[in-house]
Amino acid sequence: MSAEPTPRATGLHVFFWTALALWPLRIGIGELRVPAAVAGPLNILATVVFLAVPILALYRAAAHPWTGRLATGFLLGGVAAHVIGVVVSRAVVREGLGAVALEALAQTGLMFWTVGLGALVALLIEDRNLIVPIAIFLAGFDAFLILTPTSLPQQIMQKRPEVFQSVAVQIPGVGVGPQAFAGPADFFFLTMFFVALHKFGMKTAQTLRWIVPVLIAYLAVVIFLGGVRLGPISLGALPALVPIGLTVLLVNRDQFKMKPDEKAATAVVGLIAIALASVGYMNAVRAARAPK
């Protein structure tokens, strides 16, 4: 008589089959043709599905007892599938159903390598208290990169958007191709946080229940209010690691027990993060005021 499988034992199975199921779904929605009145609601549904379902898959995968070898296998295998899908679709099969299928393969590979890389980094975190400065620094650094028009990510998005789109997480639209993009770092670090939370027995389920609606709302702002600007800040490009880090810290705030020296070091990291975000904001202000 065998024991019932635990969530930790079945996590990778859920992730694997979810990734495979999303592949043909991506192909189908890209080829779907519907009246304009129906396309709007379907695009909203697609936004929820293609953001929430991958996050749920990452969460289940993160529950697995990861090893360095397993994570490296996911990383290398995912990178291979991603590169093959992008290169062949751009250089050989440039249009039609074949190109759509290859782009979907690339997205499937992206799911695998972000999980592998996130697990590898999480394995290096040996103390739960380290999650606090990591989350704070990443939020500030992401804000700096997104707000600074001359940063490498912004330059790539502005001058070589096809490069960014080839490595980004794509939210498909009904018959119109991707309707939004998210940086792969968002999924990579989200996996890292989930793996770390599982590793230290923290509030994993509660974090998931908050992170999904928060990121859906965040993406909805990008999609539907992308043309709006709040001063120098465009709502079409927002630093997603800010809400990810804040959600992880707020939900798990009672899980961290820091010594005085750890609190002091975290305060320094917080000041650095604030400085990075402030510099990014000032760079955005200067760019907005510069003569066109």
PDB file of C-alpha atoms in Angstrom:
ATOM      1  CA  MET A   1       0.000   0.000   0.000  1.00  0.00           C
ATOM      2  CA  SER A   2       1.656   3.225  -1.145  1.00  0.00           C
ATOM      3  CA  ALA A   3       1.481   6.593   0.541  1.00  0.00           C
ATOM      4  CA  GLU A   4      -0.372   9.491  -1.001  1.00  0.00           C
ATOM      5  CA  PRO A   5       1.929  11.753  -3.041  1.00  0.00           C
ATOM      6  CA  THR A   6       2.703  15.043  -1.316  1.00  0.00           C
ATOM      7  CA  PRO A   7       2.652  18.467  -3.008  1.00  0.00           C
ATOM      8  CA  ARG A   8       6.458  18.472  -2.849  1.00  0.00           C
ATOM      9  CA  ALA A   9       6.591  15.139  -4.676  1.00  0.00           C
ATOM     10  CA  THR A  10       4.130  16.120  -7.392  1.00  0.00           C
ATOM     11  CA  GLY A  11       5.208  19.724  -7.880  1.00  0.00           C
ATOM     12  CA  LEU A  12       7.421  19.121 -10.907  1.00  0.00           C
ATOM     13  CA  HIS A  13       4.735  16.953 -12.540  1.00  0.00           C
ATOM     14  CA  VAL A  14       2.243  19.819 -12.240  1.00  0.00           C
ATOM     15  CA  PHE A  15       4.777  22.282 -13.650  1.00  0.00           C
ATOM     16  CA  PHE A  16       5.744  19.976 -16.523  1.00  0.00           C
ATOM     17  CA  TRP A  17       2.202  19.250 -17.666  1.00  0.00           C
ATOM     18  CA  THR A  18       1.112  22.862 -17.228  1.00  0.00           C
ATOM     19  CA  ALA A  19       3.979  24.059 -19.428  1.00  0.00           C
ATOM     20  CA  LEU A  20       3.069  21.508 -22.092  1.00  0.00           C
ATOM     21  CA  ALA A  21      -0.622  22.442 -21.949  1.00  0.00           C
ATOM     22  CA  LEU A  22       0.142  26.137 -22.404  1.00  0.00           C
ATOM     23  CA  TRP A  23       2.115  25.417 -25.578  1.00  0.00           C
ATOM     24  CA  PRO A  24      -0.846  24.460 -27.849  1.00  0.00           C
ATOM     25  CA  LEU A  25      -3.031  27.005 -26.046  1.00  0.00           C
ATOM     26  CA  ARG A  26      -0.626  29.746 -27.095  1.00  0.00           C
ATOM     27  CA  ILE A  27      -0.751  28.500 -30.677  1.00  0.00           C
ATOM     28  CA  GLY A  28      -4.548  28.343 -30.695  1.00  0.00           C
ATOM     29  CA  ILE A  29      -5.183  31.795 -29.261  1.00  0.00           C
ATOM     30  CA  GLY A  30      -2.723  33.362 -31.687  1.00  0.00           C
ATOM     31  CA  GLU A  31      -4.599  31.861 -34.649  1.00  0.00           C
ATOM     32  CA  LEU A  32      -8.090  32.545 -33.289  1.00  0.00           C
ATOM     33  CA  ARG A  33     -10.260  34.996 -35.219  1.00  0.00           C
ATOM     34  CA  VAL A  34     -13.294  36.486 -33.470  1.00  0.00           C
ATOM     35  CA  PRO A  35     -15.415  39.661 -33.751  1.00  0.00           C
ATOM     36  CA  ALA A  36     -13.957  42.764 -32.140  1.00  0.00           C
ATOM     37  CA  ALA A  37     -16.714  42.795 -29.507  1.00  0.00           C
ATOM     38  CA  VAL A  38     -15.623  39.340 -28.340  1.00  0.00           C
ATOM     39  CA  ALA A  39     -11.879  39.917 -28.650  1.00  0.00           C
ATOM     40  CA  GLY A  40     -11.795  42.440 -25.791  1.00  0.00           C
ATOM     41  CA  PRO A  41     -13.193  40.135 -23.081  1.00  0.00           C
ATOM     42  CA  LEU A  42     -11.141  37.217 -24.426  1.00  0.00           C
ATOM     43  CA  ASN A  43      -7.968  39.283 -24.199  1.00  0.00           C
ATOM     44  CA  ILE A  44      -8.751  40.071 -20.572  1.00  0.00           C
ATOM     45  CA  LEU A  45      -9.252  36.370 -19.923  1.00  0.00           C
ATOM     46  CA  ALA A  46      -6.003  35.584 -21.758  1.00  0.00           C
ATOM     47  CA  THR A  47      -4.157  38.098 -19.582  1.00  0.00           C
ATOM     48  CA  VAL A  48      -5.358  36.338 -16.438  1.00  0.00           C
ATOM     49  CA  VAL A  49      -4.711  32.829 -17.747  1.00  0.00           C
ATOM     50  CA  PHE A  50      -1.250  33.404 -19.203  1.00  0.00           C
ATOM     51  CA  LEU A  51      -0.036  35.217 -16.102  1.00  0.00           C
ATOM     52  CA  ALA A  52      -1.794  33.348 -13.291  1.00  0.00           C
ATOM     53  CA  VAL A  53      -1.349  29.807 -14.631  1.00  0.00           C
ATOM     54  CA  PRO A  54       2.453  30.075 -15.147  1.00  0.00           C
ATOM     55  CA  ILE A  55       2.801  31.596 -11.660  1.00  0.00           C
ATOM     56  CA  LEU A  56       0.833  28.688 -10.192  1.00  0.00           C
ATOM     57  CA  ALA A  57       3.107  26.288 -12.099  1.00  0.00           C
ATOM     58  CA  LEU A  58       6.221  28.059 -10.781  1.00  0.00           C
ATOM     59  CA  TYR A  59       4.816  27.848  -7.274  1.00  0.00           C
ATOM     60  CA  ARG A  60       4.250  24.101  -7.522  1.00  0.00           C
ATOM     61  CA  ALA A  61       7.689  23.546  -9.032  1.00  0.00           C
ATOM     62  CA  ALA A  62       9.265  25.583  -6.239  1.00  0.00           C
ATOM     63  CA  ALA A  63       7.895  23.116  -3.665  1.00  0.00           C
ATOM     64  CA  HIS A  64      10.146  20.378  -5.048  1.00  0.00           C
ATOM     65  CA  PRO A  65      13.302  19.531  -3.045  1.00  0.00           C
ATOM     66  CA  TRP A  66      15.711  21.046  -5.554  1.00  0.00           C
ATOM     67  CA  THR A  67      19.327  20.048  -6.094  1.00  0.00           C
ATOM     68  CA  GLY A  68      21.985  21.886  -8.029  1.00  0.00           C
ATOM     69  CA  ARG A  69      22.096  19.187 -10.698  1.00  0.00           C
ATOM     70  CA  LEU A  70      18.327  19.204 -11.262  1.00  0.00           C
ATOM     71  CA  ALA A  71      18.166  23.002 -11.407  1.00  0.00           C
ATOM     72  CA  THR A  72      21.083  23.093 -13.869  1.00  0.00           C
ATOM     73  CA  GLY A  73      19.285  20.562 -16.073  1.00  0.00           C
ATOM     74  CA  PHE A  74      16.167  22.741 -16.142  1.00  0.00           C
ATOM     75  CA  LEU A  75      18.287  25.796 -16.906  1.00  0.00           C
ATOM     76  CA  LEU A  76      20.224  24.246 -19.799  1.00  0.00           C
ATOM     77  CA  GLY A  77      17.245  22.399 -21.280  1.00  0.00           C
ATOM     78  CA  GLY A  78      15.062  25.496 -21.087  1.00  0.00           C
ATOM     79  CA  VAL A  79      17.711  27.711 -22.681  1.00  0.00           C
ATOM     80  CA  ALA A  80      18.120  25.196 -25.522  1.00  0.00           C
ATOM     81  CA  ALA A  81      14.369  25.097 -26.246  1.00  0.00           C
ATOM     82  CA  HIS A  82      14.123  28.890 -25.984  1.00  0.00           C
ATOM     83  CA  VAL A  83      17.029  29.507 -28.371  1.00  0.00           C
ATOM     84  CA  ILE A  84      15.852  26.896 -30.886  1.00  0.00           C
ATOM     85  CA  GLY A  85      12.328  28.314 -30.882  1.00  0.00           C
ATOM     86  CA  VAL A  86      13.485  31.909 -31.381  1.00  0.00           C
ATOM     87  CA  VAL A  87      16.270  31.266 -33.910  1.00  0.00           C
ATOM     88  CA  VAL A  88      14.328  28.872 -36.143  1.00  0.00           C
ATOM     89  CA  SER A  89      11.165  31.021 -36.090  1.00  0.00           C
ATOM     90  CA  ARG A  90      13.144  34.147 -37.012  1.00  0.00           C
ATOM     91  CA  ALA A  91      15.610  32.656 -39.513  1.00  0.00           C
ATOM     92  CA  VAL A  92      13.839  29.666 -41.108  1.00  0.00           C
ATOM     93  CA  VAL A  93      10.075  29.501 -40.482  1.00  0.00           C
ATOM     94  CA  ARG A  94       9.228  33.196 -40.385  1.00  0.00           C
ATOM     95  CA  GLU A  95       5.460  33.106 -40.735  1.00  0.00           C
ATOM     96  CA  GLY A  96       2.404  30.894 -40.507  1.00  0.00           C
ATOM     97  CA  LEU A  97       1.439  28.251 -37.997  1.00  0.00           C
ATOM     98  CA  GLY A  98       4.984  26.855 -37.873  1.00  0.00           C
ATOM     99  CA  ALA A  99       6.400  30.171 -36.697  1.00  0.00           C
ATOM    100  CA  VAL A 100       3.671  30.490 -34.061  1.00  0.00           C
ATOM    101  CA  ALA A 101       4.420  26.967 -32.807  1.00  0.00           C
ATOM    102  CA  LEU A 102       8.134  27.736 -32.554  1.00  0.00           C
ATOM    103  CA  GLU A 103       7.465  30.955 -30.645  1.00  0.00           C
ATOM    104  CA  ALA A 104       5.295  28.930 -28.271  1.00  0.00           C
ATOM    105  CA  LEU A 105       8.171  26.441 -27.879  1.00  0.00           C
ATOM    106  CA  ALA A 106      10.459  29.339 -26.978  1.00  0.00           C
ATOM    107  CA  GLN A 107       7.990  30.455 -24.295  1.00  0.00           C
ATOM    108  CA  THR A 108       7.851  26.924 -22.898  1.00  0.00           C
ATOM    109  CA  GLY A 109      11.639  26.839 -22.758  1.00  0.00           C
ATOM    110  CA  LEU A 110      11.614  30.189 -20.988  1.00  0.00           C
ATOM    111  CA  MET A 111       9.402  28.747 -18.256  1.00  0.00           C
ATOM    112  CA  PHE A 112      11.904  25.922 -17.711  1.00  0.00           C
ATOM    113  CA  TRP A 113      15.075  27.992 -17.603  1.00  0.00           C
ATOM    114  CA  THR A 114      13.623  30.674 -15.329  1.00  0.00           C
ATOM    115  CA  VAL A 115      12.594  27.947 -12.887  1.00  0.00           C
ATOM    116  CA  GLY A 116      16.043  26.335 -13.066  1.00  0.00           C
ATOM    117  CA  LEU A 117      17.901  29.615 -12.580  1.00  0.00           C
ATOM    118  CA  GLY A 118      15.587  30.707  -9.778  1.00  0.00           C
ATOM    119  CA  ALA A 119      16.095  27.391  -7.969  1.00  0.00           C
ATOM    120  CA  LEU A 120      19.882  27.630  -8.379  1.00  0.00           C
ATOM    121  CA  VAL A 121      19.994  31.080  -6.803  1.00  0.00           C
ATOM    122  CA  ALA A 122      17.597  30.073  -4.006  1.00  0.00           C
ATOM    123  CA  LEU A 123      19.892  27.174  -3.104  1.00  0.00           C
ATOM    124  CA  LEU A 124      22.569  29.771  -2.259  1.00  0.00           C
ATOM    125  CA  ILE A 125      20.331  31.488   0.313  1.00  0.00           C
ATOM    126  CA  GLU A 126      21.261  29.863   3.629  1.00  0.00           C
ATOM    127  CA  ASP A 127      19.358  32.138   6.019  1.00  0.00           C
ATOM    128  CA  ARG A 128      15.734  33.241   5.729  1.00  0.00           C
ATOM    129  CA  ASN A 129      16.677  36.724   6.939  1.00  0.00           C
ATOM    130  CA  LEU A 130      18.666  37.240   3.731  1.00  0.00           C
ATOM    131  CA  ILE A 131      15.370  37.340   1.832  1.00  0.00           C
ATOM    132  CA  VAL A 132      14.688  40.802   3.273  1.00  0.00           C
ATOM    133  CA  PRO A 133      17.748  42.660   1.911  1.00  0.00           C
ATOM    134  CA  ILE A 134      17.560  40.710  -1.356  1.00  0.00           C
ATOM    135  CA  ALA A 135      13.935  41.742  -1.928  1.00  0.00           C
ATOM    136  CA  ILE A 136      14.633  45.368  -0.984  1.00  0.00           C
ATOM    137  CA  PHE A 137      17.702  45.676  -3.214  1.00  0.00           C
ATOM    138  CA  LEU A 138      16.015  44.022  -6.197  1.00  0.00           C
ATOM    139  CA  ALA A 139      13.053  46.399  -5.928  1.00  0.00           C
ATOM    140  CA  GLY A 140      15.320  49.455  -5.916  1.00  0.00           C
ATOM    141  CA  PHE A 141      17.574  48.170  -8.682  1.00  0.00           C
ATOM    142  CA  ASP A 142      14.620  47.206 -10.891  1.00  0.00           C
ATOM    143  CA  ALA A 143      13.121  50.663 -10.397  1.00  0.00           C
ATOM    144  CA  PHE A 144      16.457  52.211 -11.404  1.00  0.00           C
ATOM    145  CA  LEU A 145      16.699  50.107 -14.578  1.00  0.00           C
ATOM    146  CA  ILE A 146      13.097  50.695 -15.665  1.00  0.00           C
ATOM    147  CA  LEU A 147      13.008  54.420 -14.910  1.00  0.00           C
ATOM    148  CA  THR A 148      16.417  55.256 -16.405  1.00  0.00           C
ATOM    149  CA  PRO A 149      16.002  55.800 -20.167  1.00  0.00           C
ATOM    150  CA  THR A 150      19.712  55.142 -20.798  1.00  0.00           C
ATOM    151  CA  SER A 151      19.895  51.833 -18.912  1.00  0.00           C
ATOM    152  CA  LEU A 152      20.718  48.745 -20.960  1.00  0.00           C
ATOM    153  CA  PRO A 153      17.214  47.187 -20.683  1.00  0.00           C
ATOM    154  CA  GLN A 154      15.570  50.458 -21.731  1.00  0.00           C
ATOM    155  CA  GLN A 155      17.980  50.928 -24.627  1.00  0.00           C
ATOM    156  CA  ILE A 156      17.256  47.412 -25.845  1.00  0.00           C
ATOM    157  CA  MET A 157      13.492  47.940 -25.590  1.00  0.00           C
ATOM    158  CA  GLN A 158      13.691  51.262 -27.431  1.00  0.00           C
ATOM    159  CA  LYS A 159      16.268  50.500 -30.124  1.00  0.00           C
ATOM    160  CA  ARG A 160      16.026  46.724 -30.511  1.00  0.00           C
ATOM    161  CA  PRO A 161      12.510  45.789 -29.347  1.00  0.00           C
ATOM    162  CA  GLU A 162      12.689  42.490 -31.252  1.00  0.00           C
ATOM    163  CA  VAL A 163      15.587  41.410 -29.007  1.00  0.00           C
ATOM    164  CA  PHE A 164      13.614  42.153 -25.852  1.00  0.00           C
ATOM    165  CA  GLN A 165      10.511  40.461 -27.219  1.00  0.00           C
ATOM    166  CA  SER A 166      12.472  37.318 -28.063  1.00  0.00           C
ATOM    167  CA  VAL A 167      13.601  36.844 -24.443  1.00  0.00           C
ATOM    168  CA  ALA A 168      10.527  38.234 -22.648  1.00  0.00           C
ATOM    169  CA  VAL A 169       7.499  36.432 -21.235  1.00  0.00           C
ATOM    170  CA  GLN A 170       4.716  37.021 -23.753  1.00  0.00           C
ATOM    171  CA  ILE A 171       1.058  37.499 -22.845  1.00  0.00           C
ATOM    172  CA  PRO A 172      -0.728  36.472 -26.065  1.00  0.00           C
ATOM    173  CA  GLY A 173      -3.768  38.224 -27.475  1.00  0.00           C
ATOM    174  CA  VAL A 174      -6.598  36.855 -29.576  1.00  0.00           C
ATOM    175  CA  GLY A 175      -5.373  36.760 -33.169  1.00  0.00           C
ATOM    176  CA  VAL A 176      -3.047  39.751 -32.702  1.00  0.00           C
ATOM    177  CA  GLY A 177       0.122  38.252 -31.289  1.00  0.00           C
ATOM    178  CA  PRO A 178       1.493  39.294 -27.870  1.00  0.00           C
ATOM    179  CA  GLN A 179      -0.497  42.029 -26.147  1.00  0.00           C
ATOM    180  CA  ALA A 180       2.074  42.541 -23.377  1.00  0.00           C
ATOM    181  CA  PHE A 181       5.565  41.491 -22.329  1.00  0.00           C
ATOM    182  CA  ALA A 182       7.178  40.820 -18.974  1.00  0.00           C
ATOM    183  CA  GLY A 183      10.900  40.572 -18.370  1.00  0.00           C
ATOM    184  CA  PRO A 184      12.206  37.052 -17.707  1.00  0.00           C
ATOM    185  CA  ALA A 185      13.869  38.371 -14.536  1.00  0.00           C
ATOM    186  CA  ASP A 186      10.404  38.792 -13.001  1.00  0.00           C
ATOM    187  CA  PHE A 187       9.663  35.061 -13.330  1.00  0.00           C
ATOM    188  CA  PHE A 188      13.209  34.076 -12.398  1.00  0.00           C
ATOM    189  CA  PHE A 189      13.173  36.048  -9.139  1.00  0.00           C
ATOM    190  CA  LEU A 190       9.587  35.036  -8.397  1.00  0.00           C
ATOM    191  CA  THR A 191      10.727  31.405  -8.579  1.00  0.00           C
ATOM    192  CA  MET A 192      13.706  32.210  -6.377  1.00  0.00           C
ATOM    193  CA  PHE A 193      11.424  33.670  -3.706  1.00  0.00           C
ATOM    194  CA  PHE A 194       9.002  30.716  -3.897  1.00  0.00           C
ATOM    195  CA  VAL A 195      11.828  28.170  -3.590  1.00  0.00           C
ATOM    196  CA  ALA A 196      13.305  30.058  -0.635  1.00  0.00           C
ATOM    197  CA  LEU A 197       9.919  30.328   1.095  1.00  0.00           C
ATOM    198  CA  HIS A 198       9.346  26.584   0.695  1.00  0.00           C
ATOM    199  CA  LYS A 199      12.905  25.859   1.801  1.00  0.00           C
ATOM    200  CA  PHE A 200      12.472  27.718   5.096  1.00  0.00           C
ATOM    201  CA  GLY A 201       8.860  26.660   5.705  1.00  0.00           C
ATOM    202  CA  MET A 202       7.428  30.161   5.439  1.00  0.00           C
ATOM    203  CA  LYS A 203       4.013  31.430   4.307  1.00  0.00           C
ATOM    204  CA  THR A 204       4.102  30.036   0.798  1.00  0.00           C
ATOM    205  CA  ALA A 205       0.361  29.589   0.168  1.00  0.00           C
ATOM    206  CA  GLN A 206      -0.503  33.004   1.581  1.00  0.00           C
ATOM    207  CA  THR A 207       2.188  34.621  -0.565  1.00  0.00           C
ATOM    208  CA  LEU A 208       0.775  32.940  -3.664  1.00  0.00           C
ATOM    209  CA  ARG A 209      -2.764  34.117  -2.869  1.00  0.00           C
ATOM    210  CA  TRP A 210      -1.559  37.706  -2.743  1.00  0.00           C
ATOM    211  CA  ILE A 211       1.058  37.707  -5.494  1.00  0.00           C
ATOM    212  CA  VAL A 212      -1.290  36.497  -8.261  1.00  0.00           C
ATOM    213  CA  PRO A 213      -3.917  39.278  -8.000  1.00  0.00           C
ATOM    214  CA  VAL A 214      -1.229  41.891  -7.362  1.00  0.00           C
ATOM    215  CA  LEU A 215       0.637  40.993 -10.567  1.00  0.00           C
ATOM    216  CA  ILE A 216      -2.574  40.659 -12.593  1.00  0.00           C
ATOM    217  CA  ALA A 217      -3.565  44.177 -11.502  1.00  0.00           C
ATOM    218  CA  TYR A 218      -0.046  45.395 -12.269  1.00  0.00           C
ATOM    219  CA  LEU A 219      -0.130  43.905 -15.769  1.00  0.00           C
ATOM    220  CA  ALA A 220      -3.632  45.283 -16.374  1.00  0.00           C
ATOM    221  CA  VAL A 221      -2.288  48.776 -15.697  1.00  0.00           C
ATOM    222  CA  VAL A 222       0.511  48.196 -18.231  1.00  0.00           C
ATOM    223  CA  ILE A 223      -1.875  46.867 -20.900  1.00  0.00           C
ATOM    224  CA  PHE A 224      -4.860  49.163 -20.514  1.00  0.00           C
ATOM    225  CA  LEU A 225      -3.163  52.341 -19.234  1.00  0.00           C
ATOM    226  CA  GLY A 226       0.128  51.968 -21.057  1.00  0.00           C
ATOM    227  CA  GLY A 227      -0.278  55.301 -22.849  1.00  0.00           C
ATOM    228  CA  VAL A 228      -0.747  57.235 -19.594  1.00  0.00           C
ATOM    229  CA  ARG A 229       2.123  59.061 -17.931  1.00  0.00           C
ATOM    230  CA  LEU A 230       2.362  60.139 -14.287  1.00  0.00           C
ATOM    231  CA  GLY A 231       4.869  62.935 -14.633  1.00  0.00           C
ATOM    232  CA  PRO A 232       7.966  61.346 -16.181  1.00  0.00           C
ATOM    233  CA  ILE A 233       6.820  57.786 -15.462  1.00  0.00           C
ATOM    234  CA  SER A 234       5.081  55.804 -18.195  1.00  0.00           C
ATOM    235  CA  LEU A 235       2.519  53.254 -17.010  1.00  0.00           C
ATOM    236  CA  GLY A 236       3.484  51.153 -20.020  1.00  0.00           C
ATOM    237  CA  ALA A 237       6.735  50.079 -18.341  1.00  0.00           C
ATOM    238  CA  LEU A 238       6.705  49.459 -14.603  1.00  0.00           C
ATOM    239  CA  PRO A 239       9.242  47.662 -12.361  1.00  0.00           C
ATOM    240  CA  ALA A 240       7.511  44.394 -11.437  1.00  0.00           C
ATOM    241  CA  LEU A 241      10.105  43.411  -8.827  1.00  0.00           C
ATOM    242  CA  VAL A 242       8.769  46.222  -6.632  1.00  0.00           C
ATOM    243  CA  PRO A 243       5.332  44.623  -6.008  1.00  0.00           C
ATOM    244  CA  ILE A 244       6.881  41.124  -5.985  1.00  0.00           C
ATOM    245  CA  GLY A 245       9.387  42.032  -3.279  1.00  0.00           C
ATOM    246  CA  LEU A 246       6.900  44.045  -1.238  1.00  0.00           C
ATOM    247  CA  THR A 247       4.320  41.258  -1.323  1.00  0.00           C
ATOM    248  CA  VAL A 248       6.844  38.636  -0.214  1.00  0.00           C
ATOM    249  CA  LEU A 249       8.036  40.814   2.667  1.00  0.00           C
ATOM    250  CA  LEU A 250       4.626  41.987   3.852  1.00  0.00           C
ATOM    251  CA  VAL A 251       3.025  38.535   3.842  1.00  0.00           C
ATOM    252  CA  ASN A 252       6.029  36.992   5.641  1.00  0.00           C
ATOM    253  CA  ARG A 253       6.878  39.923   7.902  1.00  0.00           C
ATOM    254  CA  ASP A 254       6.485  37.849  11.074  1.00  0.00           C
ATOM    255  CA  GLN A 255       8.821  35.138   9.744  1.00  0.00           C
ATOM    256  CA  PHE A 256      11.989  37.218  10.011  1.00  0.00           C
ATOM    257  CA  LYS A 257      13.830  37.454  13.338  1.00  0.00           C
ATOM    258  CA  MET A 258      16.867  39.667  12.842  1.00  0.00           C
ATOM    259  CA  LYS A 259      19.756  40.435  15.153  1.00  0.00           C
ATOM    260  CA  PRO A 260      20.794  44.076  15.605  1.00  0.00           C
ATOM    261  CA  ASP A 261      23.704  43.788  13.164  1.00  0.00           C
ATOM    262  CA  GLU A 262      21.400  42.198  10.561  1.00  0.00           C
ATOM    263  CA  LYS A 263      18.903  45.021  10.976  1.00  0.00           C
ATOM    264  CA  ALA A 264      21.675  47.587  10.540  1.00  0.00           C
ATOM    265  CA  ALA A 265      22.962  45.882   7.388  1.00  0.00           C
ATOM    266  CA  THR A 266      19.417  45.657   5.995  1.00  0.00           C
ATOM    267  CA  ALA A 267      18.889  49.366   6.702  1.00  0.00           C
ATOM    268  CA  VAL A 268      22.000  50.151   4.651  1.00  0.00           C
ATOM    269  CA  VAL A 269      20.664  48.017   1.798  1.00  0.00           C
ATOM    270  CA  GLY A 270      17.357  49.871   2.082  1.00  0.00           C
ATOM    271  CA  LEU A 271      19.117  53.226   1.746  1.00  0.00           C
ATOM    272  CA  ILE A 272      20.974  51.963  -1.319  1.00  0.00           C
ATOM    273  CA  ALA A 273      17.701  50.759  -2.853  1.00  0.00           C
ATOM    274  CA  ILE A 274      16.032  54.121  -2.191  1.00  0.00           C
ATOM    275  CA  ALA A 275      19.022  55.900  -3.726  1.00  0.00           C
ATOM    276  CA  LEU A 276      18.869  53.694  -6.832  1.00  0.00           C
ATOM    277  CA  ALA A 277      15.143  54.292  -7.284  1.00  0.00           C
ATOM    278  CA  SER A 278      15.614  58.038  -6.708  1.00  0.00           C
ATOM    279  CA  VAL A 279      18.394  58.235  -9.289  1.00  0.00           C
ATOM    280  CA  GLY A 280      16.176  56.362 -11.735  1.00  0.00           C
ATOM    281  CA  TYR A 281      13.351  58.811 -11.125  1.00  0.00           C
ATOM    282  CA  MET A 282      15.619  61.824 -11.601  1.00  0.00           C
ATOM    283  CA  ASN A 283      16.958  60.303 -14.816  1.00  0.00           C
ATOM    284  CA  ALA A 284      13.357  59.953 -16.036  1.00  0.00           C
ATOM    285  CA  VAL A 285      12.649  63.592 -15.103  1.00  0.00           C
ATOM    286  CA  ARG A 286      15.711  64.824 -16.979  1.00  0.00           C
ATOM    287  CA  ALA A 287      14.793  62.768 -20.031  1.00  0.00           C
ATOM    288  CA  ALA A 288      11.234  64.149 -20.002  1.00  0.00           C
ATOM    289  CA  ARG A 289      12.514  67.729 -19.815  1.00  0.00           C
ATOM    290  CA  ALA A 290      15.186  67.300 -22.482  1.00  0.00           C
ATOM    291  CA  PRO A 291      14.452  68.974 -25.834  1.00  0.00           C
ATOM    292  CA  LYS A 292      13.018  66.558 -28.394  1.00  0.00           C
TER     293      LYS A 292
END
